[in-house]
Amino acid sequence: MEKSSLQIARASYQPKLPKALLGPVAVQEGAPTQSVGDQAEIKALFPNTYGMPVVEFVPGTRQTGAAVNVGVILSGGQAPGGHNVISGLFDGIKALNPQNKLYGFLMGPGGLVDHKYVEITPELIDEYRNTGGFDIIGSGRTKLEEVDQFESGLQILRQLGIGALVIIGGDDSNTNACVLAEYYAAKKYGIQVIGCPKTIDGDLKNAQIETSFGFDTATKTYSELIGNIERDCNSARKYWHFIKLMGRSASHIALECALQTQPNICLVSEEVEALGQSLDEIVSYIADVVAARAAKGMNFGTVLIPEGLIEFIPSIKKLIAQLNDVLALPETKEMGRSETIDFAKSHLSAENLAVFNSLPVGVARQLALDRDPHGNVQVSLIETEKLLSTMVAQKLEKMKKEGLYSGKFSTLHHFFGYEGRCAAPSNFDADYCYSLGYNASRLIACGKTGYMSVIRNTTAPAAEWIAGGVPITMMMNLERRSGKVKPVIRKALVELDGAPFKYFAAHRERWAAETCFVYPGAIQYWGPSEVCDQPTKTLKLEQQK
Ligand code: FBP
């Protein structure tokens, strides 16, 4: 494999670990835990893995744990740092016992079910240390939820002598990890299952998880690009840039990028929902900012749009909820695309049908068709940035006729998502991910299953990070998915009374009226700590005591 100079230099970076993980660990267990919601139901569904205590590792005197082979799976969308989770896990299990082997299942959970795997050798892992991407073993979105899949997985785990499986994934994949842990525990198969919090979306966080890995690098990468666009925008002064940012549901990515780059407008889906805004109201808000800037001779600006926006507009949210139920009906399974759309339309309420018919054909089709295996609308395929800019242009035309606007409105469109998902991990993500993986090996060594690997106190230097584990059931509640009520990890949306949003809300009027762009530049790996080692603004604001 040919390598760039950065890859070569970066390969020798030794990620930092929390002090507690530098040598043998002792385990401190907290009180029994409860799920965040629907306690009785979750307890009944997870009788073997419910109520376990939160654990924290502290420096110990004796290394615990017998020899064990471990399997690892990368699940869902790529996020910077996945390779470091695997290298941390590899180093962790080798430190426990050099005979321990690590096997990677290929292309996501499907690799476990279909028995496709590779042994992760020292030579292989050394090729991937501190690199972006998930290409060491690939990733996939196969949902692990059927007994047949669990049993098929068991066969290969047994064949390879694997006693513990680490699933690196987002909320859906960790939900599945928990279901698998419960199943193997109930059957007394002696296979532990540990999760690791991954997703650039930043929505797998809660009182125990401060941030999901990859969010730091992805948002820094997008912010670099947005800053570059802002500087171009401020130089040419002739374009409005509509920039859609990944983040399937929550707007954490858009908000973090706004905090870093101070654009003229940033929409926050959670606020749109809370205010009950219609598409027309959102368009009017943007048009008013454009008109106000034009009145001061500024026919340029930047607008950040979270990918999931469309799902949060209350009327569209209701429509999607009903579409999800209709699309889950067995008769749709064999239907072609047009037939499915006709079938869906014929089952919609009058109100939802009116909303469906009011949407541009392409958007409506997207809402009525493709779902990912977890039942999510594939919002990354919907061109919200173009939808909004077209509607704003129409509104400005109308305002022009009414004498409320005079100016030029030329637009350019961008969608940033894939540009950041496999970026070389920042120092934060390199250290955080390595620690998560290493920590997972310690959870395995002390016999835990149904736990998520958790590293806290992440705004402090790495040595002071707190390592431990949280029972996955603790993060669960019941939600309606694909027409059924299911136990799932509660997704963390942007909190409108949280410090990051409040900071944004306090500044956005000025950012809209003036030009306050900030240009963060590229991620730096070597240099002054205030440039290289800063966590996200979201994390800093949230953790500010
Ligand atoms: P995960 O939640 O699996 O980490 O994926 C996040 C994400 O990058 C979303 O931001 C985006 O909507 C989605 O994946 C796109 O996935 P795909 O490339 O598989 O369509």
PDB file of N, CA, C and O in Angstrom, residues 27-33 51-56 208 451 456 468-471 474:
ATOM      1  N   VAL A  27     -11.441  -2.687  39.643  1.00  0.00           N
ATOM      2  CA  VAL A  27     -12.780  -2.264  39.216  1.00  0.00           C
ATOM      3  C   VAL A  27     -13.560  -1.693  40.394  1.00  0.00           C
ATOM      4  O   VAL A  27     -13.637  -2.320  41.443  1.00  0.00           O
ATOM      5  N   GLN A  28     -14.137  -0.508  40.180  1.00  0.00           N
ATOM      6  CA  GLN A  28     -15.038   0.041  41.196  1.00  0.00           C
ATOM      7  C   GLN A  28     -16.448  -0.023  40.637  1.00  0.00           C
ATOM      8  O   GLN A  28     -16.703   0.512  39.552  1.00  0.00           O
ATOM      9  N   GLU A  29     -17.332  -0.669  41.362  1.00  0.00           N
ATOM     10  CA  GLU A  29     -18.701  -0.807  40.866  1.00  0.00           C
ATOM     11  C   GLU A  29     -19.634   0.146  41.589  1.00  0.00           C
ATOM     12  O   GLU A  29     -19.566   0.307  42.800  1.00  0.00           O
ATOM     13  N   GLY A  30     -20.535   0.771  40.838  1.00  0.00           N
ATOM     14  CA  GLY A  30     -21.513   1.674  41.438  1.00  0.00           C
ATOM     15  C   GLY A  30     -22.762   0.914  41.851  1.00  0.00           C
ATOM     16  O   GLY A  30     -22.765  -0.316  41.934  1.00  0.00           O
ATOM     17  N   ALA A  31     -23.839   1.668  42.069  1.00  0.00           N
ATOM     18  CA  ALA A  31     -25.109   1.063  42.487  1.00  0.00           C
ATOM     19  C   ALA A  31     -25.816   0.460  41.270  1.00  0.00           C
ATOM     20  O   ALA A  31     -25.470   0.789  40.137  1.00  0.00           O
ATOM     21  N   PRO A  32     -26.807  -0.412  41.489  1.00  0.00           N
ATOM     22  CA  PRO A  32     -27.584  -0.941  40.357  1.00  0.00           C
ATOM     23  C   PRO A  32     -28.199   0.212  39.558  1.00  0.00           C
ATOM     24  O   PRO A  32     -28.507   1.265  40.115  1.00  0.00           O
ATOM     25  N   THR A  33     -28.355  -0.005  38.254  1.00  0.00           N
ATOM     26  CA  THR A  33     -28.853   1.070  37.390  1.00  0.00           C
ATOM     27  C   THR A  33     -30.258   0.764  36.876  1.00  0.00           C
ATOM     28  O   THR A  33     -30.734  -0.360  36.983  1.00  0.00           O
ATOM     29  N   GLY A  51     -29.996  -3.622  34.951  1.00  0.00           N
ATOM     30  CA  GLY A  51     -29.752  -3.224  36.342  1.00  0.00           C
ATOM     31  C   GLY A  51     -28.306  -3.341  36.796  1.00  0.00           C
ATOM     32  O   GLY A  51     -27.991  -3.058  37.953  1.00  0.00           O
ATOM     33  N   MET A  52     -27.402  -3.739  35.884  1.00  0.00           N
ATOM     34  CA  MET A  52     -25.992  -3.913  36.288  1.00  0.00           C
ATOM     35  C   MET A  52     -25.405  -2.546  36.661  1.00  0.00           C
ATOM     36  O   MET A  52     -25.884  -1.510  36.199  1.00  0.00           O
ATOM     37  N   PRO A  53     -24.351  -2.538  37.475  1.00  0.00           N
ATOM     38  CA  PRO A  53     -23.802  -1.240  37.910  1.00  0.00           C
ATOM     39  C   PRO A  53     -22.906  -0.593  36.856  1.00  0.00           C
ATOM     40  O   PRO A  53     -22.364  -1.280  35.992  1.00  0.00           O
ATOM     41  N   VAL A  54     -22.765   0.722  36.964  1.00  0.00           N
ATOM     42  CA  VAL A  54     -21.730   1.424  36.186  1.00  0.00           C
ATOM     43  C   VAL A  54     -20.396   1.007  36.789  1.00  0.00           C
ATOM     44  O   VAL A  54     -20.275   0.863  38.004  1.00  0.00           O
ATOM     45  N   VAL A  55     -19.378   0.776  35.935  1.00  0.00           N
ATOM     46  CA  VAL A  55     -18.071   0.421  36.511  1.00  0.00           C
ATOM     47  C   VAL A  55     -17.015   1.451  36.116  1.00  0.00           C
ATOM     48  O   VAL A  55     -17.111   2.071  35.052  1.00  0.00           O
ATOM     49  N   GLU A  56     -16.066   1.631  37.007  1.00  0.00           N
ATOM     50  CA  GLU A  56     -14.958   2.552  36.725  1.00  0.00           C
ATOM     51  C   GLU A  56     -13.654   1.823  37.030  1.00  0.00           C
ATOM     52  O   GLU A  56     -13.563   1.086  38.009  1.00  0.00           O
ATOM     53  N   GLN A 208     -23.794   9.463  30.682  1.00  0.00           N
ATOM     54  CA  GLN A 208     -22.577   8.654  30.854  1.00  0.00           C
ATOM     55  C   GLN A 208     -21.590   8.813  29.702  1.00  0.00           C
ATOM     56  O   GLN A 208     -20.386   8.727  29.894  1.00  0.00           O
ATOM     57  N   TYR A 451     -22.194  -4.218  28.178  1.00  0.00           N
ATOM     58  CA  TYR A 451     -21.664  -2.911  28.587  1.00  0.00           C
ATOM     59  C   TYR A 451     -21.170  -2.128  27.375  1.00  0.00           C
ATOM     60  O   TYR A 451     -20.731  -2.713  26.385  1.00  0.00           O
ATOM     61  N   ARG A 456     -14.654   9.130  30.153  1.00  0.00           N
ATOM     62  CA  ARG A 456     -15.251  10.431  30.529  1.00  0.00           C
ATOM     63  C   ARG A 456     -14.169  11.433  30.944  1.00  0.00           C
ATOM     64  O   ARG A 456     -13.004  11.125  30.953  1.00  0.00           O
ATOM     65  N   GLY A 468     -14.151   3.316  32.032  1.00  0.00           N
ATOM     66  CA  GLY A 468     -15.062   2.364  32.669  1.00  0.00           C
ATOM     67  C   GLY A 468     -16.084   1.821  31.705  1.00  0.00           C
ATOM     68  O   GLY A 468     -15.855   1.787  30.496  1.00  0.00           O
ATOM     69  N   GLY A 469     -17.227   1.410  32.249  1.00  0.00           N
ATOM     70  CA  GLY A 469     -18.267   0.829  31.403  1.00  0.00           C
ATOM     71  C   GLY A 469     -19.639   1.149  31.948  1.00  0.00           C
ATOM     72  O   GLY A 469     -19.817   1.334  33.155  1.00  0.00           O
ATOM     73  N   VAL A 470     -20.595   1.230  31.016  1.00  0.00           N
ATOM     74  CA  VAL A 470     -21.969   1.534  31.397  1.00  0.00           C
ATOM     75  C   VAL A 470     -22.866   0.458  30.789  1.00  0.00           C
ATOM     76  O   VAL A 470     -22.741   0.143  29.598  1.00  0.00           O
ATOM     77  N   PRO A 471     -23.770  -0.121  31.610  1.00  0.00           N
ATOM     78  CA  PRO A 471     -24.678  -1.119  31.034  1.00  0.00           C
ATOM     79  C   PRO A 471     -25.529  -0.481  29.930  1.00  0.00           C
ATOM     80  O   PRO A 471     -26.084   0.606  30.136  1.00  0.00           O
ATOM     81  N   MET A 474     -29.087   0.707  30.458  1.00  0.00           N
ATOM     82  CA  MET A 474     -29.293   1.970  31.187  1.00  0.00           C
ATOM     83  C   MET A 474     -29.693   3.103  30.234  1.00  0.00           C
ATOM     84  O   MET A 474     -30.295   4.083  30.640  1.00  0.00           O
TER      85      MET A 474
END
